[in-house]
C-alpha atoms as a printed R data frame, in Angstrom:
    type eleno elety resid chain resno       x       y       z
1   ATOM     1    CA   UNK     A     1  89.436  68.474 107.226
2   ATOM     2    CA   UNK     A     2  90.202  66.725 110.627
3   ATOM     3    CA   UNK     A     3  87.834  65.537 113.024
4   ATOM     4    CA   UNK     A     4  88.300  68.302 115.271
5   ATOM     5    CA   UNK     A     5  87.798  70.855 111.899
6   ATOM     6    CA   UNK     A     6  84.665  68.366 111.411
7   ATOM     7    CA   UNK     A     7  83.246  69.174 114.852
8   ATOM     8    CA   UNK     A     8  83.951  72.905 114.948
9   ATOM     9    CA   UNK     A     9  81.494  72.687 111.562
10  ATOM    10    CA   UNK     A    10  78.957  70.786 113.541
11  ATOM    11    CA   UNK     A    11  78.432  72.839 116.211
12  ATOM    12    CA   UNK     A    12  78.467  76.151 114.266
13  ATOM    13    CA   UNK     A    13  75.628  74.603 111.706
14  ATOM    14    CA   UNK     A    14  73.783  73.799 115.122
15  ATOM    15    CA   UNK     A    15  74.051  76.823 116.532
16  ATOM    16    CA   UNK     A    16  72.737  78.852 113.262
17  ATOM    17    CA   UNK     A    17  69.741  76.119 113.831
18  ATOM    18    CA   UNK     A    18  69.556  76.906 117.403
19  ATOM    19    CA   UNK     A    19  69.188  80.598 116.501
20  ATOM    20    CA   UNK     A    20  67.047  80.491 113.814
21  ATOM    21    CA   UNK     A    21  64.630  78.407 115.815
22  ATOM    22    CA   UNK     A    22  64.965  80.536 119.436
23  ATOM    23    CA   UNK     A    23  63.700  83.945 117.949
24  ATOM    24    CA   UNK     A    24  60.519  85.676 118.647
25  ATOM    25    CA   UNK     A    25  59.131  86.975 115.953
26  ATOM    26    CA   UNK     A    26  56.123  88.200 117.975
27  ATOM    27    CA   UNK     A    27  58.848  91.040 119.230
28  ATOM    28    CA   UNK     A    28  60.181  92.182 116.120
29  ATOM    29    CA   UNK     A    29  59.304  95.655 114.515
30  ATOM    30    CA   UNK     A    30  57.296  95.353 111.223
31  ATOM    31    CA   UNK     A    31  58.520  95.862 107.586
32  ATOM    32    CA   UNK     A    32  59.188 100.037 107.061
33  ATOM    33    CA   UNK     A    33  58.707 100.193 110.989
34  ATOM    34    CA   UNK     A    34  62.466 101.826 111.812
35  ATOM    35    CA   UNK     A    35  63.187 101.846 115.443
36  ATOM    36    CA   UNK     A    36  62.230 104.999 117.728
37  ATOM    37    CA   UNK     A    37  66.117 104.916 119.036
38  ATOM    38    CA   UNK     A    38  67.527 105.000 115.194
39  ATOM    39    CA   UNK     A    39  66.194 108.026 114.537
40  ATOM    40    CA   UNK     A    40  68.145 111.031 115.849
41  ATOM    41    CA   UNK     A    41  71.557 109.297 114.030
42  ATOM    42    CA   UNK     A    42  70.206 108.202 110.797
43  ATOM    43    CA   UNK     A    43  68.127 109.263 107.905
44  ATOM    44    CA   UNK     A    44  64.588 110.422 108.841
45  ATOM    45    CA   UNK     A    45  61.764 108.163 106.846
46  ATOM    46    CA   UNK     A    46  59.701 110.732 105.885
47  ATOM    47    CA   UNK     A    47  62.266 112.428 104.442
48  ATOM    48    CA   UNK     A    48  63.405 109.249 102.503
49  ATOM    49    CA   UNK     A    49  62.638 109.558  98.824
50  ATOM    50    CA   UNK     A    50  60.491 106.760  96.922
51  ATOM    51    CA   UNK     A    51  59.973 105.556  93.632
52  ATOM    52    CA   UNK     A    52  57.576 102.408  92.332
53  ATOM    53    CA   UNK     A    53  60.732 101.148  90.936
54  ATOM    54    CA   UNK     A    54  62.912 100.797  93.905
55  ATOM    55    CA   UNK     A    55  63.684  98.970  97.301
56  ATOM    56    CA   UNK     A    56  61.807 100.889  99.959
57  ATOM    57    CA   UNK     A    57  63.890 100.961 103.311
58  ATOM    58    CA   UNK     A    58  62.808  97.602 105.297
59  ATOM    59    CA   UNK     A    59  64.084  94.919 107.827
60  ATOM    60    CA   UNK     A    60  67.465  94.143 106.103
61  ATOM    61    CA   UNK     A    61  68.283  98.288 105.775
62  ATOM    62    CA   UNK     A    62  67.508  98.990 109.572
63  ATOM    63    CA   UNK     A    63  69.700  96.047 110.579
64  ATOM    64    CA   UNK     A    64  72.533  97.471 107.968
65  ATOM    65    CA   UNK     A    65  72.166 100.861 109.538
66  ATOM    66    CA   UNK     A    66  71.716  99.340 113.152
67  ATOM    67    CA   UNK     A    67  74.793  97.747 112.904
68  ATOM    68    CA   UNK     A    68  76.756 100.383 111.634
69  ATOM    69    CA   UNK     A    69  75.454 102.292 114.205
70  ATOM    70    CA   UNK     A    70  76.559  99.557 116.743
71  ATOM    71    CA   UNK     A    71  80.504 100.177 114.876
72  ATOM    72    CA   UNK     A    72  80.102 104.010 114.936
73  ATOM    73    CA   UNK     A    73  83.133 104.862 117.402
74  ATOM    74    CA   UNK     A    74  85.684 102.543 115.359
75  ATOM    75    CA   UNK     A    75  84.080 104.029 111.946
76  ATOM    76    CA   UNK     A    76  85.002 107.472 113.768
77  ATOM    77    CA   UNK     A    77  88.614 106.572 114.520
78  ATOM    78    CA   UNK     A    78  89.173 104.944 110.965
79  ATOM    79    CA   UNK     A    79  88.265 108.813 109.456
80  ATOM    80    CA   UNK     A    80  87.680 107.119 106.245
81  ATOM    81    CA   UNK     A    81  88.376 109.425 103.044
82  ATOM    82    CA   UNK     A    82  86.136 107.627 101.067
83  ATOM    83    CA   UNK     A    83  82.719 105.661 101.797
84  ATOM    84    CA   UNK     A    84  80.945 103.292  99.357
85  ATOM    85    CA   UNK     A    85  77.645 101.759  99.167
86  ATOM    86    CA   UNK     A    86  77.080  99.292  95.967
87  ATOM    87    CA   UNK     A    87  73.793  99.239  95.444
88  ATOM    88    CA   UNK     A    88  72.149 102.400  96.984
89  ATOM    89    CA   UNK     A    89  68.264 101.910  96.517
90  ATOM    90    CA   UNK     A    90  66.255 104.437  97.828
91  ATOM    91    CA   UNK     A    91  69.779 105.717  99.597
92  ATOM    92    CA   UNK     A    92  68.658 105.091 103.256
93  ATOM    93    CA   UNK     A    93  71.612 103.352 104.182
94  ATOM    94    CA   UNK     A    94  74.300 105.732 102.265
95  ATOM    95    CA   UNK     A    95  72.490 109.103 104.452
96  ATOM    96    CA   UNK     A    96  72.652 107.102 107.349
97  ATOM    97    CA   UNK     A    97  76.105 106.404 106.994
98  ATOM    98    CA   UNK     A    98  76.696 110.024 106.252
99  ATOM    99    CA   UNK     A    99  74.659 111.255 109.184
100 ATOM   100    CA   UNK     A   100  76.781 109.558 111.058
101 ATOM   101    CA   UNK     A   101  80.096 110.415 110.004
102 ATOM   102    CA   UNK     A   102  79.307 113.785 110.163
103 ATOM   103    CA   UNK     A   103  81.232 114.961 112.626
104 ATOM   104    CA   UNK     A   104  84.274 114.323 110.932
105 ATOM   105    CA   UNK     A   105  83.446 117.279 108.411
106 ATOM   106    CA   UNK     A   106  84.483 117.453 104.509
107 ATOM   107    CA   UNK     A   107  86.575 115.595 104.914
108 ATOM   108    CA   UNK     A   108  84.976 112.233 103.794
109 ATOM   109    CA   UNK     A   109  83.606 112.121 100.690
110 ATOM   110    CA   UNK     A   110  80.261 109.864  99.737
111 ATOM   111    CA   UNK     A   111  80.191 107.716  96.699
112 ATOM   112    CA   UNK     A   112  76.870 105.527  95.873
113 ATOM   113    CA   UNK     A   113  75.705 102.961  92.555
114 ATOM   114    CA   UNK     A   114  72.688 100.977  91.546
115 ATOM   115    CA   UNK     A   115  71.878  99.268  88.444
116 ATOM   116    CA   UNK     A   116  68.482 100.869  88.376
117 ATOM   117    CA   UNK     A   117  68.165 104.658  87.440
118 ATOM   118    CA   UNK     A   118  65.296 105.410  89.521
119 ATOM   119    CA   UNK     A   119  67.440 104.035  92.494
120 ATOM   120    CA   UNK     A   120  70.144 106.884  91.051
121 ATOM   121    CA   UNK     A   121  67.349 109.449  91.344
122 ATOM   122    CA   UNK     A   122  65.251 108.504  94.081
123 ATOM   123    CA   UNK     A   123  68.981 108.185  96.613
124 ATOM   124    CA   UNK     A   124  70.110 111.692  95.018
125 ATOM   125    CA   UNK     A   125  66.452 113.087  96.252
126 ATOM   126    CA   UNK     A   126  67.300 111.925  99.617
127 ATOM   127    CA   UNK     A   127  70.579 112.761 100.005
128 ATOM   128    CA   UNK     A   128  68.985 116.716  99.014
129 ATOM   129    CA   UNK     A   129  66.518 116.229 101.382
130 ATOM   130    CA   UNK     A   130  68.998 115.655 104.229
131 ATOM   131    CA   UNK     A   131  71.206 118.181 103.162
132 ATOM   132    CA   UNK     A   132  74.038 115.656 102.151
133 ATOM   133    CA   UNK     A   133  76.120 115.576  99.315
134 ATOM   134    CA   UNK     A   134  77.180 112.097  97.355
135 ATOM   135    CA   UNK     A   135  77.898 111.189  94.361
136 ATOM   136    CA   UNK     A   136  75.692 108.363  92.710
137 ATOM   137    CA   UNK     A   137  76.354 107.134  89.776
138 ATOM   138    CA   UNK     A   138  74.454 104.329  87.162
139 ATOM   139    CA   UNK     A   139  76.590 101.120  86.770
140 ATOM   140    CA   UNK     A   140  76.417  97.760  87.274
141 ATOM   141    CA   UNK     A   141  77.899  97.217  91.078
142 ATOM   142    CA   UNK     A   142  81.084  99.073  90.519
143 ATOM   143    CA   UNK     A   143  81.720  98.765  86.503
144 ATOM   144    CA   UNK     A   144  83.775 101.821  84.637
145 ATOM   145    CA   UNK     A   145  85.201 102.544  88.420
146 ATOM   146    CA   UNK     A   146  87.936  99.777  89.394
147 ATOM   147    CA   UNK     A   147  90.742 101.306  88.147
148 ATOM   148    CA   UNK     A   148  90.502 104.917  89.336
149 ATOM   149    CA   UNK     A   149  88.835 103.967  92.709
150 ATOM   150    CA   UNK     A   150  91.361 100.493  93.093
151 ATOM   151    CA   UNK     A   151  92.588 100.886  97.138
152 ATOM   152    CA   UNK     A   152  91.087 103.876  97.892
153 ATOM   153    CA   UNK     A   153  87.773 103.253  99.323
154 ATOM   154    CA   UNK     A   154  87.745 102.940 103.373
155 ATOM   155    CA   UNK     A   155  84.369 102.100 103.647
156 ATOM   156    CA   UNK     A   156  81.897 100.050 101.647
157 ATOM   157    CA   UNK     A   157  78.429  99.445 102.391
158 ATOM   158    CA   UNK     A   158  75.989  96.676 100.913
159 ATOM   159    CA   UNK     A   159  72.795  95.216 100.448
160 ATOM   160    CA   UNK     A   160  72.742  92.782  98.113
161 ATOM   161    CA   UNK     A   161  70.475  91.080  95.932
162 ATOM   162    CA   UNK     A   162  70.609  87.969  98.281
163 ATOM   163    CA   UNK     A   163  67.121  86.389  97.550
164 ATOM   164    CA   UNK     A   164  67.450  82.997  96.536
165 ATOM   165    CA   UNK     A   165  65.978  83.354  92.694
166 ATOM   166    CA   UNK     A   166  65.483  81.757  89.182
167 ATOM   167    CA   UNK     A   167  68.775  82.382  87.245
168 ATOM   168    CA   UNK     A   168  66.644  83.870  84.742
169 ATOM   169    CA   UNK     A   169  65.391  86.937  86.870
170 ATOM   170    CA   UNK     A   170  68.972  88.604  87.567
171 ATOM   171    CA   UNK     A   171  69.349  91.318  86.331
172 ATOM   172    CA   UNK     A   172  65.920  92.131  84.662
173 ATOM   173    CA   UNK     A   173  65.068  95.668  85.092
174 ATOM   174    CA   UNK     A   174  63.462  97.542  87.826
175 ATOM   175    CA   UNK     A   175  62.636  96.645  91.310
176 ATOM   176    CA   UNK     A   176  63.761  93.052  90.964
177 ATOM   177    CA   UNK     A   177  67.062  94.028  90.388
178 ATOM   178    CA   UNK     A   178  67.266  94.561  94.352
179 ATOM   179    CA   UNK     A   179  66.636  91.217  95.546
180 ATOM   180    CA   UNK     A   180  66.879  88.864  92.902
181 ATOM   181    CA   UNK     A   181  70.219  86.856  94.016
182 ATOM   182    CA   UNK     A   182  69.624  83.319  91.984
183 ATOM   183    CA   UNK     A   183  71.461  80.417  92.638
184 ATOM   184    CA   UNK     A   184  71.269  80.083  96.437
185 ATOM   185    CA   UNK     A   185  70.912  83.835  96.245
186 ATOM   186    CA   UNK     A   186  74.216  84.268  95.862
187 ATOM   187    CA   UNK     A   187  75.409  84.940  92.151
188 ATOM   188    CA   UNK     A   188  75.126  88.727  92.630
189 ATOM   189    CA   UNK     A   189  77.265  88.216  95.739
190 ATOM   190    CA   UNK     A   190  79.881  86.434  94.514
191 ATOM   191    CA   UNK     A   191  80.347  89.628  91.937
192 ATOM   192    CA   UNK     A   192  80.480  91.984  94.635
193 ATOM   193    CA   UNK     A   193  83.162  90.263  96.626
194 ATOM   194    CA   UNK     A   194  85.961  90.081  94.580
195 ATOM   195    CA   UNK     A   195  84.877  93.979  93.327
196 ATOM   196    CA   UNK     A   196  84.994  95.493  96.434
197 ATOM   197    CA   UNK     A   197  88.083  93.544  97.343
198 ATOM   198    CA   UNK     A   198  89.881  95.371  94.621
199 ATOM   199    CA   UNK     A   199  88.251  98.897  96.032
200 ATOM   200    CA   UNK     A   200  89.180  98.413  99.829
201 ATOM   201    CA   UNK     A   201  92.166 100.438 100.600
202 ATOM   202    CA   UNK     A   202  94.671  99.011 103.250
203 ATOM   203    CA   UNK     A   203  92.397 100.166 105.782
204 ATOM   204    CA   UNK     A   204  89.014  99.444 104.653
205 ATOM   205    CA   UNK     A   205  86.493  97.616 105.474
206 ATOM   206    CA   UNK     A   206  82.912  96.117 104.423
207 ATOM   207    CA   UNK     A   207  79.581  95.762 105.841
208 ATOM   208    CA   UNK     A   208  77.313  93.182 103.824
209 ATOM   209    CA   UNK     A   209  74.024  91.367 104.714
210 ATOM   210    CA   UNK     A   210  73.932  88.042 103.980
211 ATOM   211    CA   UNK     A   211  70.700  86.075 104.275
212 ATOM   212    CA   UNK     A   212  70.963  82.696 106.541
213 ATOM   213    CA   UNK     A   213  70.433  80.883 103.054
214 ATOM   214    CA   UNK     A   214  73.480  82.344 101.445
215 ATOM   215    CA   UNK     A   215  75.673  80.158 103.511
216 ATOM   216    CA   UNK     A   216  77.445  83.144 105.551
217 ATOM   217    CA   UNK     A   217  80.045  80.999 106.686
218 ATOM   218    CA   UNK     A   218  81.016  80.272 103.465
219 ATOM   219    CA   UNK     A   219  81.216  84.011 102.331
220 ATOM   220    CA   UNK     A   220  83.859  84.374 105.550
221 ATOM   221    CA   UNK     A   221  85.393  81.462 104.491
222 ATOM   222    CA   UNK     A   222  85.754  82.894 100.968
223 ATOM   223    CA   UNK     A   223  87.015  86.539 102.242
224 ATOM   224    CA   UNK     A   224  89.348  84.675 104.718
225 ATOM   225    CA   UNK     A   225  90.863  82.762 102.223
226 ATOM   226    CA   UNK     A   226  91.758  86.656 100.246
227 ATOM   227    CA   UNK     A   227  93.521  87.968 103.697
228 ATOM   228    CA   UNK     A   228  90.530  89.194 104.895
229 ATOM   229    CA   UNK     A   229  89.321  88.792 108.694
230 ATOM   230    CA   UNK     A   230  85.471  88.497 109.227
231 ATOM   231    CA   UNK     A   231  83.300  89.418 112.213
232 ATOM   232    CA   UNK     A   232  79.674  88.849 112.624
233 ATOM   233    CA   UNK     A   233  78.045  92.334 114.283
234 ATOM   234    CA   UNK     A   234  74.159  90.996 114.124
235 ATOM   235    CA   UNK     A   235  71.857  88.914 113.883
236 ATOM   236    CA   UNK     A   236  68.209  89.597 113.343
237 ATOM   237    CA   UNK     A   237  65.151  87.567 112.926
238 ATOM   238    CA   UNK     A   238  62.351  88.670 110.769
239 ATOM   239    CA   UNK     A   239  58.864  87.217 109.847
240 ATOM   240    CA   UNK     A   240  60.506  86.449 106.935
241 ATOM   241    CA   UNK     A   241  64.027  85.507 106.900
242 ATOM   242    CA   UNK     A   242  67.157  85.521 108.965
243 ATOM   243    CA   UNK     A   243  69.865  88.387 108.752
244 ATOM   244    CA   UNK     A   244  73.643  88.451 109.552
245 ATOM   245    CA   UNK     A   245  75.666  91.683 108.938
246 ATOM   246    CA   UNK     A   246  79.487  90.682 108.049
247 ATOM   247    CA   UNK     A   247  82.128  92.771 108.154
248 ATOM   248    CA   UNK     A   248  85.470  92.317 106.725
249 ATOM   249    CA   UNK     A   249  88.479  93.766 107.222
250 ATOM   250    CA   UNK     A   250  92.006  93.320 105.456
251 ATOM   251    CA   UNK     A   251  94.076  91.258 108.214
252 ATOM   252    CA   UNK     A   252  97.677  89.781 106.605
253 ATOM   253    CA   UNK     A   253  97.677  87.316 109.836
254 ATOM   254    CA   UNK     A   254  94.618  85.835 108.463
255 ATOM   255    CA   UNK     A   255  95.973  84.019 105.690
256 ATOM   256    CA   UNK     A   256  99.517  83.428 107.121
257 ATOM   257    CA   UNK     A   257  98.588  81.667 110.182
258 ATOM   258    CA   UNK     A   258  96.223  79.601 108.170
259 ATOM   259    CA   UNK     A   259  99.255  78.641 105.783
260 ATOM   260    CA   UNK     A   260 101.502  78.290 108.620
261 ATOM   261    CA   UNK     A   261  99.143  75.978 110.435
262 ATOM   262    CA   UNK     A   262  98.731  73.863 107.097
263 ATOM   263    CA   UNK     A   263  95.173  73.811 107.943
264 ATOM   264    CA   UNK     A   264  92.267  75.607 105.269
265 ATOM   265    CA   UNK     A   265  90.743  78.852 106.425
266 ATOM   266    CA   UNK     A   266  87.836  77.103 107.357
267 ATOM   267    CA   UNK     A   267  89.189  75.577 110.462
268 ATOM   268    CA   UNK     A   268  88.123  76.840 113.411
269 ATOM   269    CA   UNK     A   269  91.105  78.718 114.392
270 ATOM   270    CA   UNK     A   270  90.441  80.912 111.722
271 ATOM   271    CA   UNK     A   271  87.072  81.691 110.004
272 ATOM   272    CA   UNK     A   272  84.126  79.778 112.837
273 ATOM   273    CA   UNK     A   273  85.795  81.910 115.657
274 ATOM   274    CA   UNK     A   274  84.149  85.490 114.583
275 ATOM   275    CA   UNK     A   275  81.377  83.930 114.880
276 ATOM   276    CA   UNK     A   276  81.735  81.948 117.875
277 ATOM   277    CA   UNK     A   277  82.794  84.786 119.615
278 ATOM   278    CA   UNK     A   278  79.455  86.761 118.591
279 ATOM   279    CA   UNK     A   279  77.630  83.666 119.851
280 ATOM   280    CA   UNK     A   280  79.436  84.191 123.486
281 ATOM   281    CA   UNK     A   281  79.025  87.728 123.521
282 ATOM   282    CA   UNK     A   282  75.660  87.787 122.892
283 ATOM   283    CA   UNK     A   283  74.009  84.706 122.924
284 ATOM   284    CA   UNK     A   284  70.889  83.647 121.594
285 ATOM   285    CA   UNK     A   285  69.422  87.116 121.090
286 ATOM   286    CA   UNK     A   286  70.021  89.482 118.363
């Protein structure tokens, strides 16, 4: 890495600091407290069906649904066939989605997996309850579906297990399943990637939360390195952690001008600038 690659690094890390450190937590809505202006595009809480066993809707699904929300018009002019979420919980997030593709009729279809069958049950029971059809099926992030779904999902949706864990506790059974993330909280991740990767059609694209500990840089570094070309579309502050949603997108440039250059994908032409440029647009604030 040069010294100008060296410095790029140095001022992104100080900027995540400078963000991390600048938010006001005093502001933020509370766990299960979904935004008054989310509402009329997204699935209704009450309606949202619950189980012991599984993730209940909180501050990492609002900001997954907030920032989908934020991407609506280009998800409306990509008229995706086919949209994903690995890992569907309680199905908030999948509905939402739906909700607001809706306009665009039958023709997009709704496809939706969790490890956990009470997550199966409890996302089909909301999906009902909103009047939505998907189909949700019990598998292991996208197991038993790579070759008959390989380039033909446009949209994928997910929120990981991304909590820093105990090797030990992945994939135990039950409501741990949804956070439990282990090393760094990221061995659950680094499955996911290279699955979805496989699933994207030329067109697709993914939304993911990534937790500030899961090194999100790294995971655009990663996708950039695959052709893919990463933007950061929030941030968010909670009393408990801090958020990014990526999104990824397949982007042939991204890997040629990075081999052209003869510098890695982590220089800052390639993989700091999404997120530079989200730092300009929007500064400090999420």
């Amino acid at each position: 890495m040069s010294a100008g690659d060296s410095a790029a690094v140095s001022a992104v890390e100080g900027k995540l600091s400078e963000l991390s450190t600048s938010c006001d937590l005093r502001t933020l809505p509370r766990r299960g407290k979904p935004a008054s202006a989310r509402t009329l595009n997204t699935a209704q809480i009450p309606l949202v069906a619950s189980h012991p066993e599984v993730y209940e809707p909180c501050d990492d699904s609002f900001a997954l649904v907030d920032a989908l929300l934020s991407d609506k018009a280009q998800l409306l002019t990509l008229q995706p066939s086919l949209c994903m979420e690995v890992g569907c919980g309680s199905g908030y997030v999948i509905t939402s989605l739906a909700i607001m593709l809706r306009q665009l009729g039958s023709g997009t279809q709704y496809l939706a997996t969790d490890i956990n069958p009470h997550a199966v049950e409890t996302t089909q029971a909301t999906l009902e309850a909103h009047g939505i059809h998907a189909d949700v099926i019990a598998t292991d992030i996208v197991s038993g579906l790579e070759k008959r779904l390989a380039g033909m999902v446009d949209v994928v949706v997910v929120n990981p297990p991304y909590v820093p864990t105990p090797e030990e506790e992945i994939g135990v059974k039950g409501i741990a399943s949804s956070w439990a993330g282990g090393l760094n909280g990221r061995q659950v991740i680094d499955r996911i990637l290279p699955a979805v990767r496989e699933l994207l059609s030329e067109k697709g694209c993914l939304y993911m939360i990534a937790l500030e500990d899961n090194d999100p840089l790294g995971i655009c570094h990663l996708m950039n390195e695959k052709g893919f070309a990463s933007r950061v579309l929030l941030k968010r502050c909670t009393e408990e952690e801090s958020l990014y949603v990526l999104k990824f997108w397949r982007d042939a440039s991204v890997s040629t001008n990075a081999s052209q250059s003869g510098k890695s994908p982590g220089s800052e032409s390639s993989w700091f600038s999404p997120f530079r440029s989200f730092w300009h647009k929007n500064g400090s604030s999420s």
